[in-house]
C-alpha cells in the first residue's frame, strides 16, 4: 500500500476558489503532496449548463488521473453538484471526495433544530444537490437554499469587507434568516473569504459550515480509512496547473491559498 | 457587388453582452441579416489573459468566416482591446468594425472640455486601448479610466436598478468624476443596461457614450462606404450561435436583445 500512499492528492476546481480547500488540506494533512488543477480559462462554471460542466470536468479528471493521484478532491461545488457520479466512474478505484457530501455531513452534525440554510452559485442551488444530500443524512431536515451569484465576483474584486458586499449579503440572506435556520452551509469555495462579514450579517445567530474545512476533514478520514496517508514526513510538494494565467492571478490566488504559489504551470485542455 | 451585399453581418462577443450591439444594429440597419456568435461556455473574457483571449477569438472568427459574412463586428470590448489586429489579419478584405474605435470616435465628437472618462472590464482598461485610440483622434485629450468588474455580474443578476448597483457605481465613479470629465464612455456591452442608473449617479453632468449605438452607426457608415448595404428590403434573418445554453440564457439574452431569440444553436469550438 505504501507506494500508492506516497502519491499526491489531486484537487480540482473551475478556477482559483478551490485553493481554499488546498489551504485547509495543507493544514489538516501537512505531509501530503498536492496537485491542484484550476480551469481558469473557462471559469466560472456556476452559470453554465450541466452538459458543458460535465464535458469540462471529464477533461480535468483525465488530466489528473494521468498524474497518478491517489485521491480526487472535487473542490468545486458546482462540479460536485452536477458531475460527481461521472467523476467517480472515471476515477475507478481511486477515492473521490466531493465538497457537497462533506458540507452536508458537517451541517447535519452541527444543526440542532434541523433547519439548515445553504448558499451557493445558481447552478449548485438549482441542482438541489445539497438539499438531497442533507435529506439523505437527516430525513426530517428542512433546507432553505439561496443562490448568491454576486459573492464570487465580490470576493474576486477583493471587497471582502465592504459596504456593497454587506448590502448584498443582507439582501441574499433575508429570506433564509426569516426561516430561523441555525446552520448555514457556505456552498462555494469563495465564501470562506467573507466568513467574518457573513457572521456579522447573520448576527452570530447561525453556525457557518465552511466547506473547505469539512472537505479537508473528510479527505483525511477517507485516506486514513484506506491506509493511504503519506508515510513520509518530509516537506510536501505542491504543484498548480491552470488553463489561463490572467493578470491578477497571483494576487487573487495567494489570497485564497494564504501563501505564495510556486510551481505554477499553464496547460491546454480540450 | 450586390451578391456580396446580400450576405449577413457577423457579430461576436464573449457571451450575451454583444446582443446590445445586435439590438442597435437591428434598429439602425433593419434590412441586414445578422449572425451572432457568443462564447457562453468560456465567458467572461474580461478577467482572462491576452494570449487566451486571442486564441479564443481566432476560433470565433474562423467560424464566422466559414458562414460567409460580409463584415465582422467585434461587439466585445475586451476582444477589441487586445485582439483587433489579429481579427483584421484573419478577415482579409472583409471589413472589421470594433466597439472601441467606434466608442472613441463618438467620445471625441461629444467631449467639449477634452476630459474623457472610460469605464470597462479590467482587461479592457489594462490594455489601454481606449486611451490610445482617443489620443490618436484627439492628441490633447485627457483620459481617465476605471475598471468596473462588478457591473457585468450585477447586470446579469438583473440588479439594473438596485441599491447595491448604485453604491458600487458611486464607488467606481468617484475618482473619475473628481476629474471633471464631461464625457463617459461605457466601454462594455453590459453597461447600456444600467445607463439610467449611471445617469443618476453622475448627476446628469456627463454625456454617456453608449458603445452599442456608436458601433451600429460605424457599421452603417462602413457598409455604405463599401457599397455593401443589403439591397433587399425584406424581413431580415437573424441567427444565434453560442457555445453553451445555460439555464437563464433565454431570459438574460432577451433582456439584452430586447426581443425574443429564435434560431439559436449550440456549437462546439476548439
Short mmCIF file of C-alpha atoms in Angstrom, two decimals:
data_model
loop_
_atom_site.label_atom_id
_atom_site.label_comp_id
_atom_site.label_asym_id
_atom_site.label_seq_id
_atom_site.Cartn_x
_atom_site.Cartn_y
_atom_site.Cartn_z
CA UNK A 1 0.00 0.00 0.00
CA UNK A 2 2.81 2.46 0.82
CA UNK A 3 3.86 3.05 -2.82
CA UNK A 4 0.34 4.22 -3.61
CA UNK A 5 0.19 6.21 -0.36
CA UNK A 6 3.15 8.30 -1.50
CA UNK A 7 1.24 9.61 -4.48
CA UNK A 8 -0.22 13.12 -4.43
CA UNK A 9 -3.80 14.14 -3.79
CA UNK A 10 -5.46 15.68 -6.84
CA UNK A 11 -7.66 18.71 -6.12
CA UNK A 12 -9.63 20.49 -8.80
CA UNK A 13 -11.90 23.43 -9.30
CA UNK A 14 -13.28 25.66 -12.05
CA UNK A 15 -10.84 28.38 -11.05
CA UNK A 16 -8.90 29.64 -8.04
CA UNK A 17 -11.65 29.15 -5.44
CA UNK A 18 -10.57 25.57 -4.76
CA UNK A 19 -7.35 26.91 -3.31
CA UNK A 20 -9.31 27.47 -0.08
CA UNK A 21 -9.71 23.69 0.03
CA UNK A 22 -5.98 23.21 -0.71
CA UNK A 23 -5.18 25.57 2.15
CA UNK A 24 -7.38 23.54 4.52
CA UNK A 25 -5.77 20.30 3.25
CA UNK A 26 -2.26 21.69 3.84
CA UNK A 27 -3.22 22.47 7.44
CA UNK A 28 -5.04 19.20 8.10
CA UNK A 29 -2.65 16.88 6.18
CA UNK A 30 0.74 18.62 6.26
CA UNK A 31 2.67 15.65 4.86
CA UNK A 32 0.63 15.14 1.70
CA UNK A 33 1.74 16.17 -1.78
CA UNK A 34 -0.97 18.04 -3.68
CA UNK A 35 -1.62 18.64 -7.37
CA UNK A 36 -4.11 21.41 -7.99
CA UNK A 37 -6.00 21.98 -11.23
CA UNK A 38 -7.95 25.19 -11.88
CA UNK A 39 -9.76 25.74 -15.18
CA UNK A 40 -9.12 29.49 -15.16
CA UNK A 41 -9.62 29.85 -18.94
CA UNK A 42 -13.25 28.78 -18.68
CA UNK A 43 -14.14 29.90 -15.16
CA UNK A 44 -16.82 30.37 -13.82
CA UNK A 45 -18.79 27.12 -14.14
CA UNK A 46 -21.60 28.22 -11.79
CA UNK A 47 -23.57 29.93 -14.54
CA UNK A 48 -23.09 27.28 -17.24
CA UNK A 49 -25.15 24.27 -18.33
CA UNK A 50 -24.89 20.82 -16.81
CA UNK A 51 -23.75 19.27 -20.12
CA UNK A 52 -20.92 21.77 -20.50
CA UNK A 53 -19.79 21.39 -16.88
CA UNK A 54 -19.68 17.59 -17.31
CA UNK A 55 -17.64 17.85 -20.51
CA UNK A 56 -15.13 20.21 -18.86
CA UNK A 57 -14.91 18.07 -15.70
CA UNK A 58 -14.14 14.95 -17.70
CA UNK A 59 -11.11 16.67 -19.26
CA UNK A 60 -9.79 17.77 -15.87
CA UNK A 61 -10.23 14.35 -14.28
CA UNK A 62 -8.44 12.65 -17.18
CA UNK A 63 -5.55 15.10 -16.74
CA UNK A 64 -5.24 14.39 -13.01
CA UNK A 65 -5.51 10.62 -13.46
CA UNK A 66 -2.55 10.81 -15.85
CA UNK A 67 -0.63 12.37 -12.97
CA UNK A 68 -1.29 9.27 -10.84
CA UNK A 69 -3.12 10.85 -7.95
CA UNK A 70 -4.17 8.61 -5.06
CA UNK A 71 -7.40 10.50 -4.41
CA UNK A 72 -9.51 13.14 -6.15
CA UNK A 73 -10.95 16.06 -4.23
CA UNK A 74 -13.71 17.87 -6.11
CA UNK A 75 -13.19 21.31 -4.60
CA UNK A 76 -15.79 22.92 -6.85
CA UNK A 77 -19.33 22.90 -5.52
CA UNK A 78 -20.80 23.27 -8.99
CA UNK A 79 -18.91 20.21 -10.30
CA UNK A 80 -19.79 18.24 -7.17
CA UNK A 81 -23.43 19.20 -7.67
CA UNK A 82 -23.80 18.04 -11.24
CA UNK A 83 -20.89 15.74 -12.15
CA UNK A 84 -19.82 13.78 -9.06
CA UNK A 85 -21.14 10.43 -10.29
CA UNK A 86 -19.33 10.90 -13.59
CA UNK A 87 -16.08 11.74 -11.75
CA UNK A 88 -16.46 8.54 -9.67
CA UNK A 89 -16.97 6.46 -12.82
CA UNK A 90 -13.84 7.90 -14.40
CA UNK A 91 -11.83 7.52 -11.19
CA UNK A 92 -12.50 3.77 -10.88
CA UNK A 93 -11.00 2.58 -7.58
CA UNK A 94 -9.48 5.95 -6.70
CA UNK A 95 -11.47 7.57 -3.89
CA UNK A 96 -13.37 10.75 -4.75
CA UNK A 97 -14.23 13.31 -2.08
CA UNK A 98 -16.81 15.94 -3.00
CA UNK A 99 -17.32 19.26 -1.20
CA UNK A 100 -21.08 18.83 -1.13
CA UNK A 101 -21.11 15.47 0.64
CA UNK A 102 -18.56 16.80 3.13
CA UNK A 103 -20.52 20.00 3.70
CA UNK A 104 -23.82 18.17 4.12
CA UNK A 105 -22.29 15.80 6.67
CA UNK A 106 -20.91 18.71 8.68
CA UNK A 107 -24.24 20.56 8.52
CA UNK A 108 -26.29 17.69 9.95
CA UNK A 109 -23.73 17.28 12.73
CA UNK A 110 -23.99 20.96 13.66
CA UNK A 111 -27.71 21.69 13.30
CA UNK A 112 -29.80 21.37 16.46
CA UNK A 113 -33.20 22.47 15.15
CA UNK A 114 -32.76 20.69 11.79
CA UNK A 115 -33.39 23.92 9.89
CA UNK A 116 -30.44 24.34 7.55
CA UNK A 117 -29.66 27.13 5.10
CA UNK A 118 -27.47 26.66 2.04
CA UNK A 119 -25.93 29.45 -0.03
CA UNK A 120 -24.12 28.73 -3.31
CA UNK A 121 -23.92 29.60 -7.02
CA UNK A 122 -27.03 29.38 -9.21
CA UNK A 123 -26.10 26.05 -10.78
CA UNK A 124 -25.33 24.44 -7.41
CA UNK A 125 -28.62 25.65 -5.92
CA UNK A 126 -30.63 24.65 -8.99
CA UNK A 127 -29.11 21.17 -8.90
CA UNK A 128 -30.67 20.68 -5.45
CA UNK A 129 -27.61 18.58 -4.56
CA UNK A 130 -27.14 19.95 -1.02
CA UNK A 131 -30.81 19.51 -0.11
CA UNK A 132 -30.78 15.96 -1.48
CA UNK A 133 -27.62 15.02 0.42
CA UNK A 134 -28.79 16.66 3.68
CA UNK A 135 -32.16 14.86 3.45
CA UNK A 136 -30.42 11.55 2.86
CA UNK A 137 -28.50 12.02 6.13
CA UNK A 138 -31.31 13.71 8.09
CA UNK A 139 -34.71 12.94 6.60
CA UNK A 140 -36.62 15.43 8.78
CA UNK A 141 -34.30 18.36 7.96
CA UNK A 142 -35.74 21.46 6.37
CA UNK A 143 -33.37 23.00 3.87
CA UNK A 144 -33.59 26.61 2.68
CA UNK A 145 -31.45 27.42 -0.34
CA UNK A 146 -30.39 30.73 -1.78
CA UNK A 147 -28.31 31.38 -4.90
CA UNK A 148 -25.78 34.18 -4.31
CA UNK A 149 -24.18 34.72 -7.74
CA UNK A 150 -22.63 38.07 -6.79
CA UNK A 151 -20.49 36.75 -3.95
CA UNK A 152 -17.87 35.25 -6.30
CA UNK A 153 -17.20 38.47 -8.24
CA UNK A 154 -17.29 40.49 -4.99
CA UNK A 155 -14.64 38.25 -3.45
CA UNK A 156 -12.55 38.36 -6.64
CA UNK A 157 -12.80 42.17 -6.57
CA UNK A 158 -11.30 41.95 -3.07
CA UNK A 159 -14.35 43.57 -1.46
CA UNK A 160 -14.43 41.03 1.38
CA UNK A 161 -15.23 43.70 3.96
CA UNK A 162 -17.09 46.37 2.02
CA UNK A 163 -20.49 48.09 2.35
CA UNK A 164 -21.52 46.75 -1.08
CA UNK A 165 -20.84 43.17 -0.01
CA UNK A 166 -22.64 43.72 3.29
CA UNK A 167 -25.72 45.13 1.50
CA UNK A 168 -25.64 42.24 -0.99
CA UNK A 169 -25.38 39.69 1.83
CA UNK A 170 -28.29 41.31 3.71
CA UNK A 171 -30.45 41.05 0.60
CA UNK A 172 -29.47 37.46 -0.23
CA UNK A 173 -29.80 36.17 3.34
CA UNK A 174 -33.05 37.91 4.27
CA UNK A 175 -35.39 35.06 3.31
CA UNK A 176 -33.14 32.31 4.65
CA UNK A 177 -32.76 34.04 8.02
CA UNK A 178 -36.52 34.53 8.33
CA UNK A 179 -36.79 30.74 8.37
CA UNK A 180 -34.87 30.52 11.68
CA UNK A 181 -32.11 28.29 10.38
CA UNK A 182 -29.43 27.56 12.98
CA UNK A 183 -26.85 26.42 10.42
CA UNK A 184 -25.72 27.96 7.15
CA UNK A 185 -23.63 25.97 4.67
CA UNK A 186 -21.18 28.06 2.64
CA UNK A 187 -21.67 26.06 -0.56
CA UNK A 188 -18.98 27.76 -2.65
CA UNK A 189 -15.23 27.80 -2.22
CA UNK A 190 -15.14 31.59 -2.48
CA UNK A 191 -17.38 32.15 0.51
CA UNK A 192 -14.91 31.33 3.33
CA UNK A 193 -13.22 34.64 2.47
CA UNK A 194 -16.31 36.57 3.56
CA UNK A 195 -16.96 34.47 6.67
CA UNK A 196 -16.38 37.40 9.08
CA UNK A 197 -18.84 39.54 7.13
CA UNK A 198 -21.42 36.72 6.99
CA UNK A 199 -21.07 36.17 10.73
CA UNK A 200 -21.80 39.84 11.21
CA UNK A 201 -24.78 39.90 8.85
CA UNK A 202 -26.29 36.79 10.46
CA UNK A 203 -25.81 38.41 13.88
CA UNK A 204 -23.85 35.39 15.08
CA UNK A 205 -27.17 33.52 15.34
CA UNK A 206 -26.23 30.75 12.92
CA UNK A 207 -23.33 28.32 12.71
CA UNK A 208 -21.45 28.74 9.42
CA UNK A 209 -20.27 25.50 7.82
CA UNK A 210 -17.10 26.14 5.85
CA UNK A 211 -16.93 23.60 3.03
CA UNK A 212 -13.15 23.93 2.73
CA UNK A 213 -12.55 22.74 6.32
CA UNK A 214 -15.14 19.98 6.14
CA UNK A 215 -13.71 18.69 2.86
CA UNK A 216 -10.20 18.56 4.30
CA UNK A 217 -11.55 16.63 7.26
CA UNK A 218 -13.45 14.21 5.02
CA UNK A 219 -10.33 13.69 2.89
CA UNK A 220 -8.27 12.88 5.99
CA UNK A 221 -10.86 10.33 7.09
CA UNK A 222 -11.06 8.66 3.68
CA UNK A 223 -7.26 8.42 3.29
CA UNK A 224 -6.85 7.07 6.82
CA UNK A 225 -9.60 4.52 6.22
CA UNK A 226 -7.93 3.28 3.05
CA UNK A 227 -4.47 3.31 4.63
CA UNK A 228 -3.42 5.91 2.07
CA UNK A 229 -1.94 8.58 4.34
CA UNK A 230 1.56 9.51 3.22
CA UNK A 231 4.06 7.72 5.49
CA UNK A 232 6.85 10.14 4.55
CA UNK A 233 7.10 13.04 6.96
CA UNK A 234 9.23 15.29 4.78
CA UNK A 235 8.43 18.61 3.17
CA UNK A 236 5.45 18.12 0.84
CA UNK A 237 5.36 19.04 -2.84
CA UNK A 238 2.69 21.32 -4.23
CA UNK A 239 2.06 21.76 -7.94
CA UNK A 240 -0.52 24.03 -9.58
CA UNK A 241 -1.91 23.63 -13.10
CA UNK A 242 -4.20 26.20 -14.66
CA UNK A 243 -5.63 26.78 -18.15
CA UNK A 244 -5.00 30.53 -18.04
CA UNK A 245 -2.84 32.89 -16.03
CA UNK A 246 -4.64 36.24 -16.04
CA UNK A 247 -3.16 39.47 -14.79
CA UNK A 248 -4.23 39.28 -11.16
CA UNK A 249 -3.91 35.51 -10.85
CA UNK A 250 -1.04 35.53 -8.39
CA UNK A 251 -2.66 38.15 -6.14
CA UNK A 252 -6.08 36.54 -6.10
CA UNK A 253 -4.72 33.00 -5.89
CA UNK A 254 -2.50 33.80 -2.93
CA UNK A 255 -5.40 35.48 -1.16
CA UNK A 256 -7.25 32.14 -1.38
CA UNK A 257 -4.26 29.96 -0.58
CA UNK A 258 -2.86 32.13 2.18
CA UNK A 259 0.70 31.58 0.93
CA UNK A 260 2.74 32.12 -2.21
CA UNK A 261 2.12 29.99 -5.30
CA UNK A 262 5.21 28.37 -6.78
CA UNK A 263 5.41 25.58 -9.39
CA UNK A 264 2.59 27.05 -11.42
CA UNK A 265 2.13 25.77 -14.96
CA UNK A 266 -0.31 26.66 -17.71
CA UNK A 267 -1.76 23.77 -19.71
CA UNK A 268 -4.23 23.46 -22.56
CA UNK A 269 -7.29 21.23 -22.27
CA UNK A 270 -9.74 20.07 -24.94
CA UNK B 1 -21.14 43.95 -55.56
CA UNK B 2 -24.79 43.08 -54.80
CA UNK B 3 -24.21 39.33 -54.29
CA UNK B 4 -21.74 40.11 -51.55
CA UNK B 5 -24.02 42.81 -50.14
CA UNK B 6 -26.74 40.20 -49.55
CA UNK B 7 -24.54 38.31 -47.10
CA UNK B 8 -25.10 38.61 -43.36
CA UNK B 9 -23.16 40.74 -40.88
CA UNK B 10 -21.21 38.66 -38.36
CA UNK B 11 -21.29 39.96 -34.79
CA UNK B 12 -19.42 38.31 -31.96
CA UNK B 13 -18.83 38.60 -28.26
CA UNK B 14 -17.57 36.57 -25.31
CA UNK B 15 -21.15 35.99 -24.17
CA UNK B 16 -24.57 37.60 -24.37
CA UNK B 17 -23.47 41.22 -23.86
CA UNK B 18 -22.91 41.72 -27.59
CA UNK B 19 -26.65 41.34 -28.11
CA UNK B 20 -26.92 45.03 -27.11
CA UNK B 21 -24.90 45.74 -30.27
CA UNK B 22 -27.16 43.42 -32.31
CA UNK B 23 -30.17 45.29 -30.98
CA UNK B 24 -28.66 48.62 -32.06
CA UNK B 25 -27.78 47.13 -35.48
CA UNK B 26 -31.36 45.86 -35.97
CA UNK B 27 -32.64 49.38 -35.30
CA UNK B 28 -30.04 51.17 -37.41
CA UNK B 29 -29.90 48.66 -40.29
CA UNK B 30 -33.29 46.94 -40.34
CA UNK B 31 -32.73 45.17 -43.66
CA UNK B 32 -29.49 43.39 -42.78
CA UNK B 33 -29.21 39.70 -41.92
CA UNK B 34 -27.16 39.08 -38.79
CA UNK B 35 -25.26 36.06 -37.48
CA UNK B 36 -24.38 36.36 -33.82
CA UNK B 37 -21.73 34.32 -32.03
CA UNK B 38 -21.46 34.28 -28.22
CA UNK B 39 -18.81 32.17 -26.47
CA UNK B 40 -21.06 31.47 -23.49
CA UNK B 41 -19.12 28.34 -22.44
CA UNK B 42 -15.99 30.39 -21.75
CA UNK B 43 -17.48 33.76 -20.81
CA UNK B 44 -16.26 36.12 -19.33
CA UNK B 45 -13.12 37.12 -21.22
CA UNK B 46 -12.58 40.36 -19.26
CA UNK B 47 -10.62 38.66 -16.49
CA UNK B 48 -8.51 36.38 -18.71
CA UNK B 49 -5.06 36.71 -20.24
CA UNK B 50 -4.35 38.32 -23.61
CA UNK B 51 -2.96 35.07 -25.05
CA UNK B 52 -6.09 33.13 -24.11
CA UNK B 53 -8.42 35.84 -25.44
CA UNK B 54 -6.55 35.84 -28.77
CA UNK B 55 -6.74 32.04 -29.07
CA UNK B 56 -10.49 32.06 -28.37
CA UNK B 57 -11.12 34.99 -30.75
CA UNK B 58 -9.34 33.22 -33.60
CA UNK B 59 -11.71 30.26 -33.28
CA UNK B 60 -14.77 32.50 -33.37
CA UNK B 61 -13.57 34.49 -36.39
CA UNK B 62 -12.81 31.30 -38.31
CA UNK B 63 -16.33 30.07 -37.55
CA UNK B 64 -17.94 33.28 -38.80
CA UNK B 65 -15.77 33.43 -41.93
CA UNK B 66 -17.00 29.94 -42.82
CA UNK B 67 -20.51 31.41 -42.72
CA UNK B 68 -19.55 33.94 -45.40
CA UNK B 69 -20.23 37.14 -43.55
CA UNK B 70 -19.71 40.43 -45.40
CA UNK B 71 -18.46 42.28 -42.33
CA UNK B 72 -17.30 41.43 -38.82
CA UNK B 73 -18.45 43.46 -35.84
CA UNK B 74 -16.35 42.86 -32.73
CA UNK B 75 -19.03 43.58 -30.13
CA UNK B 76 -16.78 42.60 -27.24
CA UNK B 77 -14.70 45.42 -25.80
CA UNK B 78 -12.17 43.01 -24.35
CA UNK B 79 -11.57 41.33 -27.74
CA UNK B 80 -11.43 44.73 -29.46
CA UNK B 81 -8.90 45.85 -26.88
CA UNK B 82 -6.42 43.03 -27.26
CA UNK B 83 -7.15 41.13 -30.49
CA UNK B 84 -8.46 43.59 -33.11
CA UNK B 85 -5.34 43.49 -35.28
CA UNK B 86 -5.41 39.70 -35.28
CA UNK B 87 -9.10 39.72 -36.26
CA UNK B 88 -8.28 42.08 -39.18
CA UNK B 89 -5.48 39.79 -40.38
CA UNK B 90 -7.78 36.78 -40.34
CA UNK B 91 -10.59 38.71 -42.02
CA UNK B 92 -8.50 39.73 -45.05
CA UNK B 93 -10.58 42.09 -47.23
CA UNK B 94 -13.71 41.76 -45.10
CA UNK B 95 -14.25 44.95 -43.09
CA UNK B 96 -13.91 44.72 -39.32
CA UNK B 97 -15.68 47.19 -37.01
CA UNK B 98 -14.53 47.26 -33.38
CA UNK B 99 -16.52 48.69 -30.48
CA UNK B 100 -13.50 50.56 -29.13
CA UNK B 101 -12.74 52.51 -32.30
CA UNK B 102 -16.43 53.35 -32.64
CA UNK B 103 -16.68 54.40 -28.97
CA UNK B 104 -13.52 56.52 -29.12
CA UNK B 105 -14.76 58.32 -32.25
CA UNK B 106 -18.08 59.10 -30.59
CA UNK B 107 -16.34 60.30 -27.41
CA UNK B 108 -14.11 62.83 -29.17
CA UNK B 109 -17.15 64.15 -31.08
CA UNK B 110 -19.08 64.65 -27.85
CA UNK B 111 -16.44 65.98 -25.44
CA UNK B 112 -16.17 69.76 -25.15
CA UNK B 113 -13.52 70.06 -22.44
CA UNK B 114 -11.47 67.10 -23.78
CA UNK B 115 -11.60 65.36 -20.41
CA UNK B 116 -12.98 61.88 -21.11
CA UNK B 117 -13.74 59.05 -18.70
CA UNK B 118 -13.76 55.40 -19.71
CA UNK B 119 -15.29 52.56 -17.72
CA UNK B 120 -14.82 48.92 -18.75
CA UNK B 121 -13.67 45.47 -17.61
CA UNK B 122 -10.21 45.01 -16.08
CA UNK B 123 -8.63 43.58 -19.23
CA UNK B 124 -10.01 46.35 -21.43
CA UNK B 125 -8.76 49.06 -19.05
CA UNK B 126 -5.38 47.41 -18.60
CA UNK B 127 -4.94 47.18 -22.38
CA UNK B 128 -5.13 50.98 -22.53
CA UNK B 129 -6.88 50.59 -25.89
CA UNK B 130 -9.49 53.33 -25.36
CA UNK B 131 -6.94 55.88 -24.17
CA UNK B 132 -4.68 55.06 -27.13
CA UNK B 133 -7.50 55.39 -29.66
CA UNK B 134 -8.87 58.60 -28.11
CA UNK B 135 -5.38 60.16 -28.09
CA UNK B 136 -4.88 59.22 -31.72
CA UNK B 137 -8.05 61.14 -32.63
CA UNK B 138 -7.62 63.97 -30.09
CA UNK B 139 -3.99 64.34 -29.01
CA UNK B 140 -4.73 66.86 -26.23
CA UNK B 141 -7.45 64.72 -24.64
CA UNK B 142 -7.08 63.63 -21.04
CA UNK B 143 -8.44 60.15 -20.46
CA UNK B 144 -9.39 58.81 -17.03
CA UNK B 145 -10.01 55.07 -16.91
CA UNK B 146 -11.70 52.93 -14.31
CA UNK B 147 -12.14 49.16 -14.30
CA UNK B 148 -15.63 48.19 -13.09
CA UNK B 149 -15.51 44.37 -12.90
CA UNK B 150 -18.68 44.10 -10.81
CA UNK B 151 -21.00 45.76 -13.32
CA UNK B 152 -21.21 42.65 -15.53
CA UNK B 153 -22.30 40.27 -12.76
CA UNK B 154 -24.66 42.93 -11.36
CA UNK B 155 -26.35 43.32 -14.75
CA UNK B 156 -26.52 39.53 -15.19
CA UNK B 157 -28.14 39.27 -11.74
CA UNK B 158 -30.77 41.67 -13.07
CA UNK B 159 -29.96 44.32 -10.45
CA UNK B 160 -30.02 47.13 -13.01
CA UNK B 161 -31.83 49.47 -10.64
CA UNK B 162 -30.77 48.32 -7.20
CA UNK B 163 -29.16 49.99 -4.16
CA UNK B 164 -26.16 47.61 -4.41
CA UNK B 165 -25.53 48.64 -8.02
CA UNK B 166 -25.92 52.31 -7.12
CA UNK B 167 -23.43 52.00 -4.24
CA UNK B 168 -21.00 50.12 -6.49
CA UNK B 169 -21.31 52.76 -9.21
CA UNK B 170 -20.71 55.56 -6.70
CA UNK B 171 -17.54 53.88 -5.54
CA UNK B 172 -16.23 53.10 -9.04
CA UNK B 173 -17.04 56.54 -10.46
CA UNK B 174 -15.80 58.66 -7.55
CA UNK B 175 -12.27 59.22 -8.87
CA UNK B 176 -13.31 59.68 -12.50
CA UNK B 177 -15.94 62.27 -11.58
CA UNK B 178 -13.46 64.23 -9.44
CA UNK B 179 -11.52 64.82 -12.65
CA UNK B 180 -14.40 66.84 -14.14
CA UNK B 181 -14.85 64.68 -17.23
CA UNK B 182 -17.73 65.82 -19.46
CA UNK B 183 -17.97 62.50 -21.31
CA UNK B 184 -18.04 58.93 -20.05
CA UNK B 185 -17.56 56.02 -22.44
CA UNK B 186 -19.45 52.86 -21.47
CA UNK B 187 -16.69 50.51 -22.57
CA UNK B 188 -18.54 47.23 -22.07
CA UNK B 189 -21.62 45.86 -23.82
CA UNK B 190 -23.32 45.15 -20.50
CA UNK B 191 -23.26 48.76 -19.36
CA UNK B 192 -26.03 50.18 -21.59
CA UNK B 193 -28.47 48.27 -19.35
CA UNK B 194 -27.51 50.44 -16.36
CA UNK B 195 -27.49 53.71 -18.32
CA UNK B 196 -30.39 55.23 -16.32
CA UNK B 197 -28.62 54.40 -13.05
CA UNK B 198 -25.31 55.80 -14.32
CA UNK B 199 -27.04 58.99 -15.47
CA UNK B 200 -28.41 59.33 -11.95
CA UNK B 201 -25.09 58.63 -10.21
CA UNK B 202 -23.24 61.11 -12.46
CA UNK B 203 -25.93 63.69 -11.70
CA UNK B 204 -26.56 64.20 -15.42
CA UNK B 205 -23.30 66.16 -15.55
CA UNK B 206 -21.61 63.93 -18.11
CA UNK B 207 -22.57 62.67 -21.55
CA UNK B 208 -22.68 58.87 -21.62
CA UNK B 209 -21.32 57.28 -24.80
CA UNK B 210 -23.12 54.01 -25.44
CA UNK B 211 -20.79 51.74 -27.40
CA UNK B 212 -23.67 49.69 -28.81
CA UNK B 213 -25.21 52.68 -30.60
CA UNK B 214 -21.86 54.05 -31.81
CA UNK B 215 -20.85 50.65 -33.17
CA UNK B 216 -24.11 50.29 -35.09
CA UNK B 217 -23.55 53.76 -36.54
CA UNK B 218 -19.95 52.93 -37.51
CA UNK B 219 -21.09 49.68 -39.13
CA UNK B 220 -23.68 51.54 -41.19
CA UNK B 221 -21.03 54.01 -42.38
CA UNK B 222 -18.55 51.28 -43.31
CA UNK B 223 -21.13 49.22 -45.21
CA UNK B 224 -22.43 52.27 -47.06
CA UNK B 225 -18.88 53.32 -47.94
CA UNK B 226 -18.11 49.90 -49.40
CA UNK B 227 -21.47 49.68 -51.16
CA UNK B 228 -22.30 46.65 -49.05
CA UNK B 229 -25.71 47.65 -47.68
CA UNK B 230 -28.26 44.94 -48.33
CA UNK B 231 -30.37 45.99 -51.35
CA UNK B 232 -33.19 43.61 -50.39
CA UNK B 233 -35.83 45.27 -48.29
CA UNK B 234 -37.49 42.09 -46.99
CA UNK B 235 -37.68 40.66 -43.48
CA UNK B 236 -34.13 40.07 -42.25
CA UNK B 237 -32.81 36.76 -40.95
CA UNK B 238 -31.20 36.52 -37.52
CA UNK B 239 -29.23 33.50 -36.37
CA UNK B 240 -27.57 33.00 -32.97
CA UNK B 241 -24.73 30.59 -32.23
CA UNK B 242 -23.47 30.00 -28.69
CA UNK B 243 -21.07 27.52 -27.08
CA UNK B 244 -23.33 26.91 -24.09
CA UNK B 245 -27.00 27.40 -23.27
CA UNK B 246 -27.19 27.82 -19.51
CA UNK B 247 -30.41 27.87 -17.52
CA UNK B 248 -31.16 31.58 -17.64
CA UNK B 249 -29.80 32.14 -21.16
CA UNK B 250 -33.11 32.97 -22.80
CA UNK B 251 -34.14 35.39 -20.02
CA UNK B 252 -30.81 37.20 -19.88
CA UNK B 253 -30.29 37.15 -23.64
CA UNK B 254 -33.71 38.63 -24.34
CA UNK B 255 -33.10 41.34 -21.76
CA UNK B 256 -30.05 42.40 -23.81
CA UNK B 257 -31.66 41.96 -27.21
CA UNK B 258 -35.00 43.49 -26.30
CA UNK B 259 -36.87 40.81 -28.27
CA UNK B 260 -37.21 37.03 -28.33
CA UNK B 261 -34.32 34.87 -29.51
CA UNK B 262 -35.21 32.32 -32.18
CA UNK B 263 -32.87 30.24 -34.37
CA UNK B 264 -30.49 29.61 -31.51
CA UNK B 265 -27.92 26.86 -31.98
CA UNK B 266 -25.23 25.47 -29.71
CA UNK B 267 -21.85 24.70 -31.32
CA UNK B 268 -18.53 23.39 -30.06
CA UNK B 269 -15.31 25.32 -30.66
CA UNK B 270 -11.70 24.26 -30.23
#
